Coordinates of C-alpha atoms and ligand atoms in Angstrom, one line a residue:
X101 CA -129.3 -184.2 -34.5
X102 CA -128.0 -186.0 -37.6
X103 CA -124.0 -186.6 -37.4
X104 CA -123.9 -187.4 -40.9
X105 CA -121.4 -185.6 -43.8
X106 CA -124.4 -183.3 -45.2
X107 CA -126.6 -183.8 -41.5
X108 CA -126.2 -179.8 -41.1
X109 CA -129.7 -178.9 -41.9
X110 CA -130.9 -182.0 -40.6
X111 CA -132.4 -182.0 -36.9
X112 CA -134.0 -186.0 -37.0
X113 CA -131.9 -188.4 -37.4
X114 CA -132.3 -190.8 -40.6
X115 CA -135.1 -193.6 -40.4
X116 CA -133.5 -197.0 -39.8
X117 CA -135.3 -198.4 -43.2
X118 CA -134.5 -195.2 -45.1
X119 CA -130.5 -195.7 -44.0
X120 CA -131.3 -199.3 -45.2
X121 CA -133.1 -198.4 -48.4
X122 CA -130.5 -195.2 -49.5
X123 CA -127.3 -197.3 -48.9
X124 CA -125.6 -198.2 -52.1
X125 CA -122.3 -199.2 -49.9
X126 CA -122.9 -203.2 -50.7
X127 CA -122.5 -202.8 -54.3
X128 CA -120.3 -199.7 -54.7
X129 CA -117.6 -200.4 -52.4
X130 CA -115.9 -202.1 -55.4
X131 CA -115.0 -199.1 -56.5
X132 CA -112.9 -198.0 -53.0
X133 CA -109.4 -198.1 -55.3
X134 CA -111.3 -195.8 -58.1
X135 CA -112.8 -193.7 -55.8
X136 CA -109.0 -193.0 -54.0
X137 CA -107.2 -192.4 -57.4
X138 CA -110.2 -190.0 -57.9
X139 CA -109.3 -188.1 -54.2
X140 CA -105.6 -188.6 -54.8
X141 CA -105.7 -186.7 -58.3
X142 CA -108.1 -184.2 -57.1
X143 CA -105.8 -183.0 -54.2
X144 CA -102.8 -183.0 -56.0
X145 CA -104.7 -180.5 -58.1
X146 CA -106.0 -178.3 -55.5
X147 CA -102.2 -178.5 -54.5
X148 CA -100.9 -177.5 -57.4
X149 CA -103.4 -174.0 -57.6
X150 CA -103.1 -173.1 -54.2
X151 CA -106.7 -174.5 -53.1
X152 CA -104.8 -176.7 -50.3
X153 CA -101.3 -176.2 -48.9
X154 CA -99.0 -178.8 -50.4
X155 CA -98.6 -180.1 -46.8
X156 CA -101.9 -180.3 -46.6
X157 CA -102.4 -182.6 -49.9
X158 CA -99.6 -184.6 -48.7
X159 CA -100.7 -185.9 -45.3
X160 CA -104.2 -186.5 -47.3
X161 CA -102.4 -188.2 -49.8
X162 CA -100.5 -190.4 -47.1
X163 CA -103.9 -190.8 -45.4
X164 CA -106.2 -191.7 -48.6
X165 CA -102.9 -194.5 -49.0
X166 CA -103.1 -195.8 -46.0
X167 CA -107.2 -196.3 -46.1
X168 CA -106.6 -197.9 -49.1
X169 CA -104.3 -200.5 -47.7
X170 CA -106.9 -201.3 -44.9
X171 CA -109.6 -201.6 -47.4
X172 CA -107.5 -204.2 -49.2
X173 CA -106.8 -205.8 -45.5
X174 CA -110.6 -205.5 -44.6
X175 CA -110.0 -203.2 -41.8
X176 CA -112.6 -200.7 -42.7
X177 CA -115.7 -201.8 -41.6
X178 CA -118.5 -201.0 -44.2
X179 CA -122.0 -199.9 -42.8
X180 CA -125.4 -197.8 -44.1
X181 CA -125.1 -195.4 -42.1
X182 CA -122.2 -194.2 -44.5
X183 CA -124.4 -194.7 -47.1
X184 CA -121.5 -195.2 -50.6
X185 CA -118.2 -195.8 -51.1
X186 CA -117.5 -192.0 -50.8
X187 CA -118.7 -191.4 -47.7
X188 CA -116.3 -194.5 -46.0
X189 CA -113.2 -192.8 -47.7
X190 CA -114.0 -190.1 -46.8
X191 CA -114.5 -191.2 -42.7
X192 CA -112.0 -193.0 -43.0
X193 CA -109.7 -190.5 -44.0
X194 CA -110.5 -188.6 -41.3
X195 CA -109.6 -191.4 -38.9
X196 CA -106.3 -191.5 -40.2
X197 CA -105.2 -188.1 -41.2
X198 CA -107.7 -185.8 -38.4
X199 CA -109.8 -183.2 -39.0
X200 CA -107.8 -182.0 -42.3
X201 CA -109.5 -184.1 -43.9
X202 CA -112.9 -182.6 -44.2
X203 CA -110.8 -180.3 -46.7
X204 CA -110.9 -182.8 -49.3
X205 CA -114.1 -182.3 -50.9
X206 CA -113.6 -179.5 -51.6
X207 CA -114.6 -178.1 -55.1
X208 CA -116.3 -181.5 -56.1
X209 CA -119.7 -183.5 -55.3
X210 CA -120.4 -187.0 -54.8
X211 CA -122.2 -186.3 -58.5
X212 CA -118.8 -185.7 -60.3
X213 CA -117.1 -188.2 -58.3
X214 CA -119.2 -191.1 -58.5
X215 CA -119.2 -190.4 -62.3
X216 CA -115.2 -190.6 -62.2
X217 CA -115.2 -193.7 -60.1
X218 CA -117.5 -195.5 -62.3
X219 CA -115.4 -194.3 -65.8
X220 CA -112.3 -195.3 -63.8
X221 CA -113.3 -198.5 -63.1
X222 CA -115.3 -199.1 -66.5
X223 CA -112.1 -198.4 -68.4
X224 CA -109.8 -201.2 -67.1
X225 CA -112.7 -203.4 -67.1
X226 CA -113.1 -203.0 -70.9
X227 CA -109.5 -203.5 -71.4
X228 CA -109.8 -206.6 -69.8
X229 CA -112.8 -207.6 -71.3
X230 CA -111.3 -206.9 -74.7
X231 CA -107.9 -208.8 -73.7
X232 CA -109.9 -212.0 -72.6
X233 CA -111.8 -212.0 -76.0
X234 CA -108.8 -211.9 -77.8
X235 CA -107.8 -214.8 -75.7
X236 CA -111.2 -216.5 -76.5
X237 CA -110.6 -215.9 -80.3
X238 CA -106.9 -217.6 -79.8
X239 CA -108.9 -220.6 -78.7
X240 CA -111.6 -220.7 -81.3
X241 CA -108.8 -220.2 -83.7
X242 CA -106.5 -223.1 -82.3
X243 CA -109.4 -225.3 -82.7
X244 CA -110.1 -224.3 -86.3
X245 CA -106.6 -224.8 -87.3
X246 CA -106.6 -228.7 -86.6
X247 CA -109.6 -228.6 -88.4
X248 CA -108.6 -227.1 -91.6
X249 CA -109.9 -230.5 -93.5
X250 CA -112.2 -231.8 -91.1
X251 CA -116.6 -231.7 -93.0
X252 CA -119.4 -231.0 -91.7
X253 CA -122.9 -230.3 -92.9
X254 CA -123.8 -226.1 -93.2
X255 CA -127.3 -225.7 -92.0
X256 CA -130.2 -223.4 -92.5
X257 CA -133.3 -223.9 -91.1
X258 CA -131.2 -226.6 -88.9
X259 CA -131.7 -228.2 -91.9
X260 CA -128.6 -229.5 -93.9
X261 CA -127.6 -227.5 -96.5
X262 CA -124.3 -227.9 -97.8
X263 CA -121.1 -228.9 -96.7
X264 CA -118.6 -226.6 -95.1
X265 CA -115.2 -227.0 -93.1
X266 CA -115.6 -227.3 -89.3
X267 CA -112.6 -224.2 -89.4
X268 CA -114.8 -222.2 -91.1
X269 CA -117.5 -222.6 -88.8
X270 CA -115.6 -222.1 -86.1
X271 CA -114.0 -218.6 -87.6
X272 CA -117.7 -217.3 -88.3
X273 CA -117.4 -217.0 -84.6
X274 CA -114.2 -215.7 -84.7
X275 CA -115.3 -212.7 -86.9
X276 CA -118.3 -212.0 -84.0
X277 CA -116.0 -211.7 -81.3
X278 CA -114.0 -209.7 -83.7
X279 CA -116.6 -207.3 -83.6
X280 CA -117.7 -207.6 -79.9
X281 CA -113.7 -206.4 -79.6
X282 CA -113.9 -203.4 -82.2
X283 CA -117.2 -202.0 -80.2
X284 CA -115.7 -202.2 -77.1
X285 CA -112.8 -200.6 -78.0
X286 CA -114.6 -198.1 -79.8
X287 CA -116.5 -197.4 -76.8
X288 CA -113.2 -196.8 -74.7
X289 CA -113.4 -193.2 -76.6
X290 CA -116.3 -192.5 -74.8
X291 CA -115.3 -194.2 -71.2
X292 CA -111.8 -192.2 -71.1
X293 CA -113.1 -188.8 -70.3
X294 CA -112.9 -186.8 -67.3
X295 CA -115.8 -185.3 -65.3
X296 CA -114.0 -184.0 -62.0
X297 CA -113.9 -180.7 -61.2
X298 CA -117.7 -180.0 -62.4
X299 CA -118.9 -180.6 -58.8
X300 CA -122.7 -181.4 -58.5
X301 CA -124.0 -180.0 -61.5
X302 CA -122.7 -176.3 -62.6
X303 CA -119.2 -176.1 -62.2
X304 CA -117.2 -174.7 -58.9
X305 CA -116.7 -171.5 -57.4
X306 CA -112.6 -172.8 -56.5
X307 CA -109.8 -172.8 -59.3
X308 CA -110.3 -175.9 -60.4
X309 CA -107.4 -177.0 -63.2
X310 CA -109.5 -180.3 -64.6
X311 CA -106.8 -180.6 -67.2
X312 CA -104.5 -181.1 -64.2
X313 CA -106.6 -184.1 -63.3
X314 CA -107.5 -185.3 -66.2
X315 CA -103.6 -185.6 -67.3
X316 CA -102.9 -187.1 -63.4
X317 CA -105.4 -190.2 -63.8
X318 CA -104.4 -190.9 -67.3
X319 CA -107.7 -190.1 -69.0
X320 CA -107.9 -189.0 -72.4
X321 CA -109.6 -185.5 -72.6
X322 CA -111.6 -183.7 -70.0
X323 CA -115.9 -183.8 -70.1
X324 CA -117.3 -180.5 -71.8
X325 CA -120.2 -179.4 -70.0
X326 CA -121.0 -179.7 -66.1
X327 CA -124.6 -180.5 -66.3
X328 CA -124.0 -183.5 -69.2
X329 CA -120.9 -184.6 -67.2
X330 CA -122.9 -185.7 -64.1
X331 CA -126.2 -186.7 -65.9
X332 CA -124.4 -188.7 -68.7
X333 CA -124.9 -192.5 -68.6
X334 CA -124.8 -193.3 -72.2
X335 CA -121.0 -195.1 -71.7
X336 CA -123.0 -197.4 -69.4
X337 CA -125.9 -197.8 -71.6
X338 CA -123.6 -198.4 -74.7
X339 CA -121.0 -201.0 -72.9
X340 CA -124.0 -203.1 -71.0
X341 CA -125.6 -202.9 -74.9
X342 CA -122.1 -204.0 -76.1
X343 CA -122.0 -207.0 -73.7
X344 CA -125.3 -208.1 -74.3
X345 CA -124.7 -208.2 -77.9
X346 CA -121.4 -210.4 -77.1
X347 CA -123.6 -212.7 -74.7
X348 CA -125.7 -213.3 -77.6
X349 CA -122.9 -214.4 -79.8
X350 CA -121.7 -216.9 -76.8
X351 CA -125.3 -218.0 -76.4
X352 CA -125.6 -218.7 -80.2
X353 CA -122.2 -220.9 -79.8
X354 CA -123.8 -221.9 -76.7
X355 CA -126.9 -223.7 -78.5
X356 CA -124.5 -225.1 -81.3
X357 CA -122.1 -227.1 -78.6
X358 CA -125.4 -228.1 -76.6
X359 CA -126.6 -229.7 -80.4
X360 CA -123.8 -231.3 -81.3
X361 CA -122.8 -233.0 -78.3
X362 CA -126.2 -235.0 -78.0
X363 CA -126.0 -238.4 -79.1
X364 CA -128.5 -236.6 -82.5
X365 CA -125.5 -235.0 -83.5
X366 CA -122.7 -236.8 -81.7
X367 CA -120.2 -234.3 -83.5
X368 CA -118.0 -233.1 -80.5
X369 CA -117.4 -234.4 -76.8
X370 CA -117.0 -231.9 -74.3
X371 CA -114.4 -233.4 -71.3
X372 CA -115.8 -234.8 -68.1
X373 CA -113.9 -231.5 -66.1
X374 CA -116.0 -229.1 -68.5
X375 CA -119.7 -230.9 -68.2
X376 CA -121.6 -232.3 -65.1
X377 CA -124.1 -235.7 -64.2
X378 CA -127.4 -236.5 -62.8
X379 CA -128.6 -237.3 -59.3
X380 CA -130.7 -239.9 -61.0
X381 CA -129.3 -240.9 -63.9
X382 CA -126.4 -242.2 -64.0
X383 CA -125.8 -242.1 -67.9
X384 CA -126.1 -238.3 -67.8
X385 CA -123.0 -236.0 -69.2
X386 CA -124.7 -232.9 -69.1
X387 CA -123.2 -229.6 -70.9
X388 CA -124.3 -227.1 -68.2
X389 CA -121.6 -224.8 -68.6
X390 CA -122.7 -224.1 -71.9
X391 CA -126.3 -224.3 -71.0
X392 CA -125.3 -221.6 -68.2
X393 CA -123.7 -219.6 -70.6
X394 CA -127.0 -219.4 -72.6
X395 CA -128.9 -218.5 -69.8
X396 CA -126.9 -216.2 -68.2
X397 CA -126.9 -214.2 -71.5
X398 CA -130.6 -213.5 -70.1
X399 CA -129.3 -211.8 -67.2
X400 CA -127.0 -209.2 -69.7
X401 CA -130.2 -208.7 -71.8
X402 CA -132.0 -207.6 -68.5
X403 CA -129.6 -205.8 -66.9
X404 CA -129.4 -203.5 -70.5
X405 CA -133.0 -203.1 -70.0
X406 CA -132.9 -202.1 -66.6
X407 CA -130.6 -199.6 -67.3
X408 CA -132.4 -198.6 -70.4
X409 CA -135.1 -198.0 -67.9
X410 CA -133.9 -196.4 -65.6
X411 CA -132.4 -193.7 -67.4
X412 CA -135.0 -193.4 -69.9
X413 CA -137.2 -190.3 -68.0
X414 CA -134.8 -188.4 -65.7
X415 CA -134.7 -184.6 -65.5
X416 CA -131.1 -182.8 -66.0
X417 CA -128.8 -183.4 -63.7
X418 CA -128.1 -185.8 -61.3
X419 CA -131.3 -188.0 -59.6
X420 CA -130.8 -190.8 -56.9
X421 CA -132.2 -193.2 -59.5
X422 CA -129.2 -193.3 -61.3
X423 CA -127.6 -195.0 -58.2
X424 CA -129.3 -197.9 -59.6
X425 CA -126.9 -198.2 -62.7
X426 CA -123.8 -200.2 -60.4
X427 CA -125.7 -203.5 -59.5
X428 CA -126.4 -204.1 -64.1
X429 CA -123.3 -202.6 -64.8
X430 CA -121.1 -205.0 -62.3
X431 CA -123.1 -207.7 -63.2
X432 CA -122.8 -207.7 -66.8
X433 CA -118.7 -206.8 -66.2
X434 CA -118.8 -210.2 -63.5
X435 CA -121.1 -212.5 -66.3
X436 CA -119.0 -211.6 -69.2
X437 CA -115.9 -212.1 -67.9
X438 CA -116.9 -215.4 -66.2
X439 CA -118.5 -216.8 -69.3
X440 CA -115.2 -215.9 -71.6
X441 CA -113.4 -217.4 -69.1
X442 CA -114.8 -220.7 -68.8
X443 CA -115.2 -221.3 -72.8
X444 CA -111.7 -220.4 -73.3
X445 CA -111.1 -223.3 -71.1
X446 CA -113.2 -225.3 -72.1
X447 CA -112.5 -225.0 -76.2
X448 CA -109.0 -226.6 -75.6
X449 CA -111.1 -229.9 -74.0
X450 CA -113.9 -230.6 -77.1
X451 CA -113.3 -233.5 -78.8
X452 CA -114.5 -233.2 -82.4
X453 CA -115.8 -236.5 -84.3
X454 CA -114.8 -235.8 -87.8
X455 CA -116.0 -238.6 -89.0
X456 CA -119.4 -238.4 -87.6
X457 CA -119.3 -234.9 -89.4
X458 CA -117.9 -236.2 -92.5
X459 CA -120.9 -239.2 -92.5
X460 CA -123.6 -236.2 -91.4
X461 CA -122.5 -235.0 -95.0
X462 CA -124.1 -237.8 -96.4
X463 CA -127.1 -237.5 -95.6
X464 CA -129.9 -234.9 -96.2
X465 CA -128.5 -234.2 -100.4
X466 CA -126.2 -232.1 -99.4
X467 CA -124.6 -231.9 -103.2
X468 CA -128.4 -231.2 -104.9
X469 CA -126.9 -227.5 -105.2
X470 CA -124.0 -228.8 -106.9
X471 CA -125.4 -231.0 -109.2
X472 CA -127.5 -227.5 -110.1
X473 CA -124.2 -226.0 -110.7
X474 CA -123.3 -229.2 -113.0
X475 CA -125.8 -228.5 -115.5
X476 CA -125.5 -224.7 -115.0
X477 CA -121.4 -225.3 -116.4
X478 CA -123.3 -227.3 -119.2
X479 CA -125.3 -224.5 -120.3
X480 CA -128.7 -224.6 -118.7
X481 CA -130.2 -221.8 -116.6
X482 CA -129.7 -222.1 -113.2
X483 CA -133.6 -222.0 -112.6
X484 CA -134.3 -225.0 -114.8
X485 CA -131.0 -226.4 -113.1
X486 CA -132.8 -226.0 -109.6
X487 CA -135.8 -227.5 -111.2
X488 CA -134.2 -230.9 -112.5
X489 CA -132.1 -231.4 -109.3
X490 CA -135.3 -231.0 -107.6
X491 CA -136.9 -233.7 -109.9
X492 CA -133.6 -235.6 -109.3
X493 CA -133.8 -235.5 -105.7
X494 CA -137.6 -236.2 -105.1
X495 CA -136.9 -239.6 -107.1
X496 CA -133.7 -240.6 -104.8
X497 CA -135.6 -239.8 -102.2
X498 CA -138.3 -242.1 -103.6
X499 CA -135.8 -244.5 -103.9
X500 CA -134.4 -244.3 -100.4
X501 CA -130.8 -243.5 -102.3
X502 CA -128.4 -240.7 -102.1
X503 CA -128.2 -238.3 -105.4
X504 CA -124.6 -239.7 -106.0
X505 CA -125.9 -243.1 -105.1
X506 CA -128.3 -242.7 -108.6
X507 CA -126.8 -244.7 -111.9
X508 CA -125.5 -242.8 -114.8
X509 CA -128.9 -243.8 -116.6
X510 CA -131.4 -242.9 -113.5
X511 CA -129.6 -239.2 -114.0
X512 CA -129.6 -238.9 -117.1
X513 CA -133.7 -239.7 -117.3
X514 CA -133.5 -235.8 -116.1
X515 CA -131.3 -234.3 -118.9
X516 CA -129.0 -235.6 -121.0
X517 CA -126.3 -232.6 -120.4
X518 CA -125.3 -235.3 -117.6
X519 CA -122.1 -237.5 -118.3
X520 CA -119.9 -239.5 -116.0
X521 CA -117.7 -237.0 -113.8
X522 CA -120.9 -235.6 -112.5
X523 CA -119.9 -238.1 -110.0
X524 CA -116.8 -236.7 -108.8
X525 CA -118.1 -233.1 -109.4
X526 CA -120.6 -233.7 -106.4
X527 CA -118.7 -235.7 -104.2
X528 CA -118.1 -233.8 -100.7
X529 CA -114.4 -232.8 -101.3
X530 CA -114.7 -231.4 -104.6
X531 CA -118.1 -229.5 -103.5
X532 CA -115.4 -228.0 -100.9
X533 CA -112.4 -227.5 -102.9
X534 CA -114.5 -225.4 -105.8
X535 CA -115.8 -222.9 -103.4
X536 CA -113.2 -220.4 -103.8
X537 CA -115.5 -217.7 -104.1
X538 CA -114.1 -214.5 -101.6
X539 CA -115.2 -215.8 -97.8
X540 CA -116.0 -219.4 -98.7
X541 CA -115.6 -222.7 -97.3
X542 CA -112.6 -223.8 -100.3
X543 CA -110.1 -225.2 -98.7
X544 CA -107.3 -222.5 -99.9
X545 CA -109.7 -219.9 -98.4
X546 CA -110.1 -221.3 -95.1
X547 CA -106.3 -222.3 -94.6
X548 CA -105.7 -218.5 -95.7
X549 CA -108.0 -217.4 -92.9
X550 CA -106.8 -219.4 -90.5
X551 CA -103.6 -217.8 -91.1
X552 CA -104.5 -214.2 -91.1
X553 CA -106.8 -214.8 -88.1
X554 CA -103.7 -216.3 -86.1
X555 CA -101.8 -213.3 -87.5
X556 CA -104.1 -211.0 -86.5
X557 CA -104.1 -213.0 -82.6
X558 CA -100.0 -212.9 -82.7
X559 CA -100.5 -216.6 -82.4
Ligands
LIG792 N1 -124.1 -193.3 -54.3 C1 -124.4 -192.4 -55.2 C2 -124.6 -193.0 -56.6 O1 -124.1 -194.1 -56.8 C3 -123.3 -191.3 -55.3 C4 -123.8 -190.0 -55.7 C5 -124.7 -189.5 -54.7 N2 -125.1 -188.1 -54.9 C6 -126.1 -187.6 -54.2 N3 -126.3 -186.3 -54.4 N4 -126.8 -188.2 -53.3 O2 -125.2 -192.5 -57.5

């Protein structure tokens, strides 16, 4: 004889691997304090439309209170022969309130309450999520602003291109997490709606008022159609996609800091309490956090695809495989939080070497584009301006010399459009200053950015 909550039409007991294998109780009894909001709302419904006595709902109320206070305490013991989280609040329950309890599921289904618990839980996640980005960008944004002057070389290729400000740099990142925020908030629209009340696949038999719910738990409108309500998964799908793309923007940043604090860059020290040794050498400064960061962005990636996976073939409605979406899902919601976390801590203890930047500039021709523009403002074609900067360059280069290290003469062998204040017209703060164009590295531009980013942060 099975003794478990659906054991009636069982007559041999569960396999002790099977128990094992079908318990999801390790991983979803984060959820207990969903999962009770979820009972609590749903009683006080059946309350409210006769389905229950109102004494009823109010010792289960009481009771489902009281579980959740030894849950907090880790009084409840957790085991797989209760297989999820709903099962143990449910036992529980019973424990504390007597046999009254077995009234509460009435009118719902694990299906739509699982599918509550996990939109419950998913929505203050993302709020939180969305607050510690902002709090990430506030950092980002602090740094950029004492760097409002400070050079550094641009790269493409990882080659260097052309001088930009460090702030600016730093706010390209801003402008990614800007839109990691905007996603997840847009996603929030599609988190914040309400599947109780549509019991396992086709809607209830009892009275259910889902509006009743829906307004009790706070949620913004109520799901539309029973059988899409416990099947859907796409809010997972779409937030794990959401983070991974987010992950890929910290592991971009990731590879940058990892670059420029080696001793080939030298353009920022991260602080001792932010980087780690060696066993064996005792030189080493290592940046693991942002190496871990980098990596862990792998995990995100493969938890979307797992997910992906998983869902990809399954039959209207429910199916057991979809159990398997908690372990990506509170993964991804654990790694992102942990790796905001950490850089927002870490970005107030980097030490930036602006004059290593500044001397980076000096290197690699830099101003060749420049000088380009020089004789495009004279009247030449910008392609035969390309070409006789290229001419110009291969001979510095030749001559182990920087373009604005070349006499007046040595230019002018290239055209004779070239007078004196070429000089100042390619040297590195002039380069800066002229690139007013909407979004560039000018100077004005940048301070204005800084300005509306730290607007925009309330900073
Ligand atoms: N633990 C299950 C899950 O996470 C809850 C729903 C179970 N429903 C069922 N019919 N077995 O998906």
């Amino acid at each position: 004889m099975s003794e478990k909550l659906w054991g009636g039409r069982f007559s041999e007991s569960t396999d002790a691997l099977v128990e094992k294998f079908n318990a999801s109780i390790d991983v979803d009894k984060r959820l207990y304090n969903a999962d009770i909001q979820g009972s609590i709302a749903h009683l006080k419904m059946m309350a409210n439309e006769g389905i229950v006595t109102d004494e009823e709902a109010d010792t289960l109320v009481k009771g489902l209170e009281t579980v959740r206070g030894k849950i907090d305490r880790n009084e409840v013991e957790f085991t797989d022969t209760l297989e999820d989280i709903h099962m143990h609040v449910e036992d529980a329950l019973g424990k504390v309130s007597g046999k009254v309890a077995r009234k509460l599921h009435t009118g719902r289904s694990r299906n739509d309450q699982i599918a509550l618990d996990v939109r419950i839980y998913l929505k203050e996640e993302t709020l939180t999520i969305i607050k510690m980005l902002k709090d990430f960008q506030a950092a980002l944004v602090t740094l950029a602003s004492a760097h409002k002057k400070t050079v550094m070389p641009g790269y493409t290729h990882l080659q260097r291109a052309q001088p930009v400000l460090f702030a600016h740099h730093l706010l390209a990142y801003y402008e990614m997490f800007k839109r990691d925020i905007q996603r997840f908030e847009d996603s929030l629209k599609r988190v914040d709606v309400m599947p109780l009340g549509t019991a396992a696949l086709a809607g209830t038999t009892f009275p259910v008022n889902r509006q009743f719910t829906c307004d009790t738990l706070g949620f913004a409108r109520v799901s539309e159609n029973s059988i899409d309500s416990v099947s859907d998964r796409d809010f997972t799908m779409e937030f794990i996609s959401h983070a991974s793309i987010c992950m890929i923007h910290l592991s971009r940043l990731s590879e940058e800091l990892i670059l420029w604090s080696s001793s080939e860059f030298s353009f920022i020290t991260i602080s001792d309490a932010f980087t780690t040794g060696s066993s064996i050498m005792p030189q080493k400064k290592n940046p693991d956090v942002a190496e871990l960061v980098r990596g862990k962005t792998g995990r995100v990636v493969g938890n979307l695809v797992a997910i992906l996976t998983t869902m990809k073939s399954l039959p209207m409605a429910y199916n057991k495989d979809m159990q398997e979406d908690k372990e990506p899902l509170f993964d991804t919601v654990d790694t992102l939080k942990i790796c905001t976390e950490v850089y927002t801590r870490m970005f107030a203890n980097i030490e930036v070497h602006t004059e290593t930047m500044r001397n980076a500039c000096k290197q690699g021709f830099l101003n060749a584009t420049d000088f380009a523009d020089y004789l495009v403002n004279r009247g030449m074609p910008f392609r035969e301006a390309h070409a006789v900067a290229g001419k110009a360059v291969a001979f510095a280069i030749s001559q182990d010399l920087a373009l604005e290290e070349l006499s007046l003469e040595q230019m002018r062998s290239f055209s004779d459009l070239i007078e004196d204040e070429i000089f100042d017209f390619i040297s590195l703060d002039q380069m800066i200053s002229r690139r007013i164009s909407y979004g560039g590295t000018g100077y004005e531009n940048v301070a204005a950015a800084v300005d509306a980013a730290k607007k925009e942060l309330n900073l």
